[in-house]
Coordinates of C-alpha atoms (C1' of nucleotides) in Angstrom, one line a residue:
Chain A
M1 CA 90.1 105.0 134.2
P2 CA 88.6 103.6 137.4
K3 CA 89.1 100.1 138.6
P4 CA 85.4 99.2 139.2
A5 CA 83.4 98.4 136.0
D6 CA 82.5 101.6 134.3
P7 CA 78.7 101.7 133.8
A8 CA 79.2 104.3 131.1
V9 CA 81.1 101.9 129.0
R10 CA 78.3 99.4 129.3
A11 CA 75.7 101.9 128.4
A12 CA 77.7 103.2 125.5
L13 CA 78.1 99.7 124.1
I14 CA 74.3 99.1 124.3
E15 CA 73.5 102.5 122.9
H16 CA 75.9 102.3 119.9
A17 CA 74.9 98.7 119.2
A18 CA 71.2 99.7 119.1
T19 CA 72.0 102.6 116.9
M20 CA 74.0 100.4 114.5
V21 CA 71.1 97.8 114.4
V22 CA 68.6 100.6 113.7
A23 CA 70.9 101.9 110.9
R24 CA 71.2 98.4 109.5
E25 CA 74.9 98.5 109.8
P26 CA 76.7 95.2 110.5
V27 CA 77.4 95.1 114.2
T28 CA 80.8 93.5 114.4
L29 CA 82.8 93.3 117.7
R30 CA 85.6 95.5 116.4
A31 CA 83.4 98.1 114.8
L32 CA 81.2 98.4 117.9
A33 CA 84.2 98.6 120.2
T34 CA 85.7 101.4 118.1
R35 CA 82.4 103.4 118.0
A36 CA 81.9 103.0 121.7
G37 CA 85.5 104.3 122.3
T38 CA 86.7 101.1 124.0
S39 CA 88.4 97.9 123.1
T40 CA 86.9 94.6 122.2
M41 CA 87.4 93.3 125.7
G42 CA 84.8 95.7 127.0
V43 CA 82.1 93.5 125.4
Y44 CA 83.4 90.5 127.3
T45 CA 83.8 92.3 130.6
H46 CA 80.2 93.7 130.5
F47 CA 78.3 91.1 128.5
G48 CA 80.5 88.0 128.3
G49 CA 80.5 88.0 124.6
M50 CA 78.4 89.0 121.6
P51 CA 75.3 86.9 122.5
G52 CA 75.3 88.7 125.9
L53 CA 75.4 92.0 124.1
W54 CA 72.5 91.0 121.8
A55 CA 70.5 90.1 124.9
A56 CA 71.2 93.5 126.4
V57 CA 70.1 95.2 123.2
R58 CA 66.9 93.2 123.0
Q59 CA 66.2 94.2 126.6
E60 CA 66.8 97.8 125.7
G61 CA 64.2 97.4 122.9
F62 CA 61.6 96.1 125.3
V63 CA 62.4 98.9 127.7
R64 CA 61.7 101.5 125.0
L65 CA 58.5 99.7 123.9
A66 CA 57.2 99.4 127.5
A67 CA 58.0 103.1 128.1
R68 CA 56.1 104.1 124.9
L69 CA 53.1 102.1 125.7
A70 CA 53.1 103.5 129.3
T71 CA 52.6 107.0 128.0
L72 CA 49.1 106.1 126.9
A73 CA 46.7 107.0 129.7
P74 CA 43.6 104.9 130.1
T75 CA 40.3 106.6 129.1
D76 CA 36.7 105.6 129.7
D77 CA 36.8 103.7 126.4
P78 CA 38.8 100.5 127.0
A79 CA 38.4 99.3 123.5
G80 CA 39.6 102.6 122.2
D81 CA 42.6 102.3 124.5
L82 CA 43.4 98.9 123.2
G83 CA 43.3 100.3 119.7
A84 CA 45.6 103.0 120.7
L85 CA 48.0 100.5 122.2
G86 CA 48.0 98.6 118.9
A87 CA 48.8 101.7 117.0
A88 CA 51.6 102.6 119.3
Y89 CA 52.9 99.1 119.2
A90 CA 52.9 99.1 115.4
A91 CA 54.4 102.6 115.2
N92 CA 57.2 101.6 117.6
A93 CA 58.0 98.6 115.5
L94 CA 57.9 100.4 112.2
E95 CA 60.2 103.2 113.3
N96 CA 62.9 100.7 114.2
P97 CA 62.1 97.5 112.2
A98 CA 65.5 96.0 112.6
L99 CA 65.4 96.4 116.4
Y100 CA 61.9 94.9 116.5
R101 CA 63.1 91.9 114.6
L102 CA 66.1 91.5 116.9
M103 CA 63.9 91.7 120.0
F104 CA 61.8 88.8 118.9
D105 CA 64.7 86.8 117.6
A106 CA 65.2 85.4 121.0
A107 CA 62.6 87.2 123.2
A108 CA 62.3 84.1 125.4
D109 CA 65.7 84.7 127.1
L110 CA 65.9 88.2 128.2
P111 CA 68.2 89.3 131.0
D112 CA 65.2 90.6 132.9
P113 CA 62.0 89.0 131.7
D114 CA 60.0 91.5 133.8
V115 CA 60.4 94.2 131.2
A116 CA 58.5 92.1 128.7
D117 CA 55.7 91.7 131.2
A118 CA 55.7 95.4 131.7
A119 CA 55.2 95.9 128.0
F120 CA 52.4 93.3 128.0
A121 CA 50.6 94.7 131.1
P122 CA 48.8 97.6 129.5
L123 CA 47.0 95.1 127.1
V124 CA 45.9 92.9 130.0
D125 CA 44.8 96.0 131.9
G126 CA 42.8 97.2 128.9
A127 CA 41.1 93.9 128.5
R128 CA 40.3 93.8 132.2
R129 CA 38.8 97.3 132.1
A130 CA 36.8 96.4 129.0
R131 CA 35.3 93.4 130.8
E132 CA 34.6 95.4 134.0
A133 CA 32.9 98.0 131.8
G134 CA 30.5 95.2 130.7
R135 CA 31.7 95.2 127.1
L136 CA 33.1 91.7 127.2
D137 CA 31.8 88.4 128.3
D138 CA 33.3 86.6 131.2
V139 CA 36.6 86.0 129.5
D140 CA 40.2 85.9 130.9
P141 CA 41.8 89.3 130.2
V142 CA 45.1 87.6 129.8
D143 CA 43.7 85.4 127.0
V144 CA 42.2 88.5 125.3
A145 CA 45.5 90.3 125.6
T146 CA 47.5 87.3 124.3
R147 CA 45.3 87.1 121.2
L148 CA 45.6 90.9 120.6
W149 CA 49.3 90.6 120.9
A150 CA 49.6 87.5 118.7
G151 CA 47.6 89.2 116.0
G152 CA 49.4 92.4 116.2
H153 CA 52.8 90.7 116.3
G154 CA 52.0 88.6 113.3
L155 CA 50.8 91.6 111.3
V156 CA 53.8 93.8 112.3
M157 CA 56.2 90.9 111.6
L158 CA 54.9 90.4 108.1
V159 CA 55.2 94.2 107.5
V160 CA 58.7 94.6 108.8
T161 CA 59.8 91.6 106.8
D162 CA 58.4 93.2 103.7
V163 CA 55.9 90.4 103.1
L164 CA 53.0 92.8 103.4
P165 CA 53.1 96.6 102.5
R166 CA 53.0 99.2 105.3
A167 CA 49.4 100.0 104.3
A168 CA 48.4 96.5 105.6
L169 CA 48.9 97.8 109.1
T170 CA 46.1 100.3 109.0
A171 CA 44.0 98.0 106.8
H172 CA 44.2 95.0 109.1
G173 CA 45.5 96.2 112.4
P174 CA 42.3 97.7 113.7
A175 CA 40.3 94.9 112.1
L176 CA 42.3 92.3 113.9
N177 CA 42.0 94.1 117.2
A178 CA 38.3 94.6 116.8
A179 CA 37.8 90.9 115.8
V180 CA 39.4 89.7 119.0
L181 CA 37.2 92.0 121.1
I182 CA 34.0 91.3 119.2
A183 CA 34.6 87.6 119.5
A184 CA 35.1 88.2 123.3
G185 CA 31.6 89.7 123.4
D186 CA 31.9 93.4 122.5
D187 CA 29.2 95.0 120.3
P188 CA 30.5 94.8 116.6
Q189 CA 29.7 98.3 115.5
R190 CA 30.6 100.0 118.8
C191 CA 33.8 98.0 119.0
T192 CA 34.9 98.8 115.5
A193 CA 34.3 102.5 116.1
S194 CA 36.2 102.5 119.4
V195 CA 39.2 100.6 118.0
Q196 CA 39.3 102.7 114.9
R197 CA 39.3 105.8 116.9
G198 CA 42.2 104.5 119.0
W199 CA 44.2 103.7 115.9
G200 CA 43.3 106.9 114.0
G201 CA 44.4 109.2 116.9
Chain B
M1 CA 80.7 63.7 86.6
P2 CA 79.0 65.4 83.7
K3 CA 79.9 68.9 82.5
P4 CA 76.5 70.5 82.7
A5 CA 75.5 71.5 86.2
D6 CA 74.5 68.5 88.1
P7 CA 70.9 68.9 89.4
A8 CA 71.6 66.2 92.0
V9 CA 74.3 68.2 93.6
R10 CA 72.0 71.2 93.8
A11 CA 69.2 69.1 95.3
A12 CA 71.6 67.4 97.7
L13 CA 72.8 70.8 99.0
I14 CA 69.3 72.1 99.6
E15 CA 68.3 68.8 101.2
H16 CA 71.3 68.6 103.5
A17 CA 71.0 72.3 104.4
A18 CA 67.3 71.9 105.3
T19 CA 68.2 68.8 107.4
M20 CA 70.9 70.7 109.2
V21 CA 68.6 73.6 109.8
V22 CA 65.9 71.3 111.2
A23 CA 68.5 69.6 113.4
R24 CA 69.6 73.0 114.6
E25 CA 73.2 72.3 113.5
P26 CA 75.2 75.3 112.4
V27 CA 75.1 75.3 108.6
T28 CA 78.6 76.4 107.6
L29 CA 79.8 76.4 104.0
R30 CA 82.4 73.7 104.7
A31 CA 80.2 71.4 106.8
L32 CA 77.4 71.6 104.2
A33 CA 79.7 70.8 101.3
T34 CA 81.2 67.9 103.1
R35 CA 77.8 66.4 104.0
A36 CA 76.5 66.9 100.4
G37 CA 79.6 65.1 99.1
T38 CA 80.9 68.1 97.1
S39 CA 83.3 71.0 97.6
T40 CA 82.6 74.5 98.7
M41 CA 82.5 75.7 95.1
G42 CA 79.3 73.8 94.5
V43 CA 77.4 76.3 96.6
Y44 CA 78.7 79.1 94.4
T45 CA 78.0 77.3 91.2
H46 CA 74.4 76.5 92.0
F47 CA 73.4 79.4 94.4
G48 CA 76.0 82.1 94.0
G49 CA 76.9 82.0 97.7
M50 CA 75.3 81.3 101.1
P51 CA 72.5 83.9 100.8
G52 CA 71.4 82.2 97.6
L53 CA 71.4 78.8 99.3
W54 CA 69.3 80.2 102.2
A55 CA 66.9 81.5 99.6
A56 CA 66.6 78.1 98.1
V57 CA 66.0 76.5 101.4
R58 CA 63.3 79.0 102.3
Q59 CA 61.7 78.2 99.0
E60 CA 61.8 74.5 99.8
G61 CA 60.1 75.3 103.1
F62 CA 57.3 77.0 101.3
V63 CA 57.0 74.2 98.8
R64 CA 56.6 71.7 101.7
L65 CA 54.1 74.0 103.4
A66 CA 52.0 74.5 100.2
A67 CA 52.1 70.7 99.6
R68 CA 50.8 70.0 103.1
L69 CA 48.0 72.5 102.9
A70 CA 47.0 71.2 99.5
T71 CA 46.3 67.8 100.9
L72 CA 43.3 69.2 102.8
A73 CA 40.2 68.7 100.6
P74 CA 37.5 71.3 100.8
T75 CA 34.3 70.2 102.6
D76 CA 30.8 71.8 102.7
D77 CA 31.9 73.6 105.9
P78 CA 34.3 76.4 104.8
A79 CA 34.8 77.6 108.4
G80 CA 35.8 74.1 109.4
D81 CA 38.2 74.0 106.5
L82 CA 39.8 77.2 107.5
G83 CA 40.2 75.8 111.0
A84 CA 41.8 72.7 109.6
L85 CA 44.2 74.9 107.5
G86 CA 45.2 76.7 110.6
A87 CA 45.9 73.5 112.4
A88 CA 47.9 72.1 109.5
Y89 CA 49.8 75.3 109.2
A90 CA 50.7 75.3 112.9
A91 CA 51.6 71.6 112.9
N92 CA 53.9 72.1 110.0
A93 CA 55.7 75.0 111.7
L94 CA 56.0 73.1 115.0
E95 CA 57.4 70.0 113.4
N96 CA 60.2 72.1 111.9
P97 CA 60.5 75.3 114.0
A98 CA 63.9 76.3 112.8
L99 CA 62.9 75.9 109.1
Y100 CA 59.7 78.0 109.8
R101 CA 61.8 80.8 111.3
L102 CA 64.2 80.7 108.4
M103 CA 61.4 80.9 105.9
F104 CA 60.1 84.1 107.4
D105 CA 63.5 85.5 108.0
A106 CA 63.4 86.9 104.5
A107 CA 60.1 85.6 103.0
A108 CA 59.9 88.7 100.8
D109 CA 62.7 87.7 98.4
L110 CA 62.0 84.2 97.3
P111 CA 63.5 82.8 94.1
D112 CA 59.9 82.0 93.0
P113 CA 57.3 84.1 94.9
D114 CA 54.5 82.0 93.3
V115 CA 55.1 79.2 95.8
A116 CA 54.2 81.6 98.6
D117 CA 51.0 82.5 96.8
A118 CA 50.3 78.8 96.4
A119 CA 50.5 78.3 100.1
F120 CA 48.3 81.3 100.7
A121 CA 45.7 80.3 98.1
P122 CA 43.8 77.7 100.2
L123 CA 43.0 80.4 102.8
V124 CA 41.7 82.8 100.2
D125 CA 39.6 80.0 98.7
G126 CA 38.2 79.0 102.1
A127 CA 37.2 82.6 102.8
R128 CA 35.6 82.9 99.4
R129 CA 33.7 79.7 99.9
A130 CA 32.6 80.9 103.3
R131 CA 31.2 84.1 101.8
E132 CA 29.5 82.3 98.9
A133 CA 27.9 80.0 101.5
G134 CA 26.4 83.0 103.0
R135 CA 28.3 82.8 106.2
L136 CA 30.2 86.0 105.8
D137 CA 29.2 89.6 105.0
D138 CA 30.3 91.1 101.7
V139 CA 34.0 91.1 102.6
D140 CA 37.1 90.7 100.5
P141 CA 38.3 87.0 100.8
V142 CA 41.9 88.2 100.5
D143 CA 41.4 90.5 103.5
V144 CA 39.9 87.7 105.6
A145 CA 42.7 85.4 104.5
T146 CA 45.3 88.0 105.3
R147 CA 43.9 88.4 108.8
L148 CA 43.8 84.7 109.4
W149 CA 47.3 84.4 108.2
A150 CA 48.6 87.3 110.3
G151 CA 47.0 86.0 113.4
G152 CA 48.2 82.5 112.8
H153 CA 51.7 83.6 111.9
G154 CA 52.0 85.8 115.0
L155 CA 50.8 83.0 117.3
V156 CA 53.0 80.4 115.7
M157 CA 56.0 82.7 115.8
L158 CA 55.6 83.4 119.5
V159 CA 55.4 79.7 120.1
V160 CA 58.3 78.8 117.9
T161 CA 60.5 81.4 119.7
D162 CA 59.5 80.0 123.0
V163 CA 57.7 83.1 124.1
L164 CA 54.5 81.2 124.5
P165 CA 54.1 77.5 125.4
R166 CA 53.0 75.0 122.8
A167 CA 49.7 74.8 124.6
A168 CA 49.0 78.4 123.5
L169 CA 48.4 77.1 120.0
T170 CA 45.3 75.1 120.8
A171 CA 44.3 77.7 123.4
H172 CA 44.4 80.7 121.0
G173 CA 44.7 79.3 117.5
P174 CA 41.1 78.3 117.0
A175 CA 39.9 81.4 118.9
L176 CA 41.9 83.7 116.7
N177 CA 40.6 82.1 113.5
A178 CA 37.0 82.2 114.8
A179 CA 37.4 85.8 115.9
V180 CA 38.4 86.9 112.3
L181 CA 35.5 85.0 110.8
I182 CA 32.9 86.2 113.4
A183 CA 34.0 89.7 112.8
A184 CA 33.5 89.1 109.1
G185 CA 29.9 88.2 109.8
D186 CA 29.8 84.5 110.7
D187 CA 27.5 83.3 113.5
P188 CA 29.6 83.2 116.7
Q189 CA 28.4 79.8 118.0
R190 CA 28.3 78.1 114.7
C191 CA 31.7 79.5 113.7
T192 CA 33.4 78.5 116.9
A193 CA 32.1 75.0 116.5
S194 CA 33.2 74.8 112.9
V195 CA 36.7 76.1 113.5
Q196 CA 37.1 74.0 116.6
R197 CA 36.1 70.9 114.7
G198 CA 38.6 71.8 112.0
W199 CA 41.4 72.1 114.5
G200 CA 40.4 69.1 116.6
G201 CA 40.3 66.8 113.6
Chain C
dA1 C1' 89.8 64.3 66.5
dG2 C1' 90.7 68.4 68.8
dG3 C1' 89.8 73.1 70.6
dA4 C1' 86.4 75.3 73.6
dT5 C1' 83.3 75.5 77.5
dG6 C1' 82.1 75.2 82.1
dG7 C1' 81.5 72.7 86.5
dC8 C1' 84.4 71.0 90.4
dA9 C1' 88.6 70.6 93.8
dT10 C1' 92.2 73.1 96.0
dA11 C1' 94.6 76.9 98.3
dG12 C1' 94.6 81.1 100.3
dC13 C1' 92.6 85.9 101.6
dG14 C1' 90.3 89.0 104.8
dC15 C1' 87.3 89.1 108.4
dT16 C1' 84.8 87.3 112.3
dG17 C1' 84.2 86.2 117.5
dC18 C1' 87.0 85.0 121.0
dT19 C1' 91.0 84.5 124.5
dA20 C1' 95.7 84.6 126.7
dT21 C1' 98.6 87.9 128.3
dA22 C1' 100.3 92.2 130.1
dC23 C1' 99.4 96.7 131.9
dC24 C1' 97.7 100.1 134.8
dT25 C1' 94.5 102.2 137.9
dA26 C1' 92.0 102.3 142.1
dC27 C1' 91.2 100.4 146.7
dC28 C1' 92.8 98.7 151.4
dG29 C1' 95.4 97.1 155.3
dA30 C1' 99.5 98.4 157.9
Chain D
dT1 C1' 101.7 107.3 153.7
dC2 C1' 102.7 103.5 151.2
dG3 C1' 103.1 98.8 149.2
dG4 C1' 100.1 94.7 147.9
dT5 C1' 96.2 93.3 145.6
dA6 C1' 92.3 93.0 142.7
dG7 C1' 90.1 93.8 138.5
dG8 C1' 88.9 96.3 134.2
dT9 C1' 91.1 97.5 129.8
dA10 C1' 94.4 97.3 125.7
dT11 C1' 97.1 94.3 122.6
dA12 C1' 98.2 90.2 119.9
dG13 C1' 97.1 86.2 118.1
dC14 C1' 94.1 81.9 117.3
dA15 C1' 90.6 79.0 114.8
dG16 C1' 86.8 79.4 112.1
dC17 C1' 83.9 81.7 108.7
dG18 C1' 82.4 83.1 103.7
dC19 C1' 84.4 84.0 99.6
dT20 C1' 87.4 83.8 95.3
dA21 C1' 91.5 83.0 92.2
dT22 C1' 93.4 79.3 90.0
dG23 C1' 94.0 74.7 87.7
dC24 C1' 92.1 70.3 86.3
dC25 C1' 89.2 67.6 83.7
dA26 C1' 85.0 65.7 81.6
dT27 C1' 81.9 66.9 78.1
dC28 C1' 80.1 69.1 73.8
dC29 C1' 80.5 71.2 69.1
dT30 C1' 82.8 71.6 64.7

DNA sequence: AGGATGGCATAGCGCTGCTATACCTACCGA
DNA sequence: TCGGTAGGTATAGCAGCGCTATGCCATCCT
C-alpha cells in the first residue's frame, strides 16, 4: 500500500460504480467500497464524496460515448454519416440505459466538459461536410448538430424511460434526423435515403 | 378529524410536495409531513410510501401541463397551433424545471396514464388538422405528433438540465417543429412562418 | 348504546452518506 | 542508514433518511 494516491483504486471505484449502475443495482457507499476492495474512505479521498463519484461516472459515460462515435469514419455521404451517428448514439444509450440517464442527470457539471464536446464534435463535422458538399443551405453546422442532438436525445430519453417502445427508435430516429437535414436544405428523397442507409447499417 | 381518509390531507401532501420540488427543497418524509400539518403516516395511508407520493406528484404535473395546453384554442392555421403548443409546452417546463424533470423521471408508470394522453392529444389533433387542411402528405398524425414531442422534449430537457442555455429554446424550438412538419410535406416557407408565429405569440 | 373499523400520532429499526480518529506506509533530509 | 513527516486508508460512530409496529381515538353499523 503506497503512500501516494493509488490510481488503481480510483479506477476500480469508477468501474465498479458504472457496472452497478448498468446492472441497476443500488450503488451505496458501503456496497461500492466492498466491491472495489477498499474502504468507504476511498470514495472521499478520490472524489470527495458520492456526488463527486457520480460526476466521475458520468464523465466515464461520455468518454465511452465519444469513443464509440469516433469509430465511425466519414464517408462521401455526410447525411448517411449523420444517420449512422444517430444509430450509434441510440445503440449506445439502449445498451446501457441507466448509465445514459445518469449521464444526463447532471450533464452540465462534468469534471472535464471537453469530453462532452468531443462526443458532439462528429455531429458538427457531419453537418459541416454536408454543407460543404452543397447539400445544405448556408446554415450554421452547430445549429444543425444541436437540432439533431436535441431530437435524438428526446427520442432516446423517451425510450429509455419506457414512455415509448424500443421500436420507436427505428420508426422516428431516422425520420427526425432527416427532417432536420431536409429543413436545412437537403433534397427530401435523397436525404431520407442517405439517413436511412446510415441507420440501417 | 373524520374516520374515512381525509382527501384534504392527500391533496395537501401533493400540493406541498409539488411546491417543495418546484422550490428545489429536499422533499423528505418528515419535512413534508410537517409542512402538510400531518404525521409521516399520512404519506403511507394515502400513497403507500414515498414512491407512491412521487407518482402522485408526477401525475399532478401532467394534469397541469394538459390543462395549460388545453387553453389553446385551435385556429385555421394548424401549423401555427402546433407552434403555439410547442411554446406553451416549453414555457410550462421552464417555469417549473424541477417538476418537469420529476415528471419524466418515471413518466411510464403514472397512476392514471390517461392524463398523459390528454396532454399529448392536442399535438395529434393539430397534426390531423394540418393534414386535413392539405398541408401535409398522407402521414400518420400520431407519428408527426410523436416526432414533435420527442424533439421538443429533448430540447427542453437539455435546457432544463443546463446543458443548453435558455436562448436555445427560441433558437431551435420553432426550427425543430417546422422541420418535422416540412419533412411531413408542408411548404417550407409557409410552415416556418406559421410555426414562428405560433411561438412568437 | 356499544363493538368494530380504520386513519393518524408516536417510537424505534435498519440503512444511508459522511466524518473524526488512529494507523501505517512511503518519502526525504541529515 | 535512519528518524521525522506527510498523506492515503481502515475503523467507529454520528445525524438523517424511509419505513413500520404499536396504540389511540373518532366514526360508522347493528
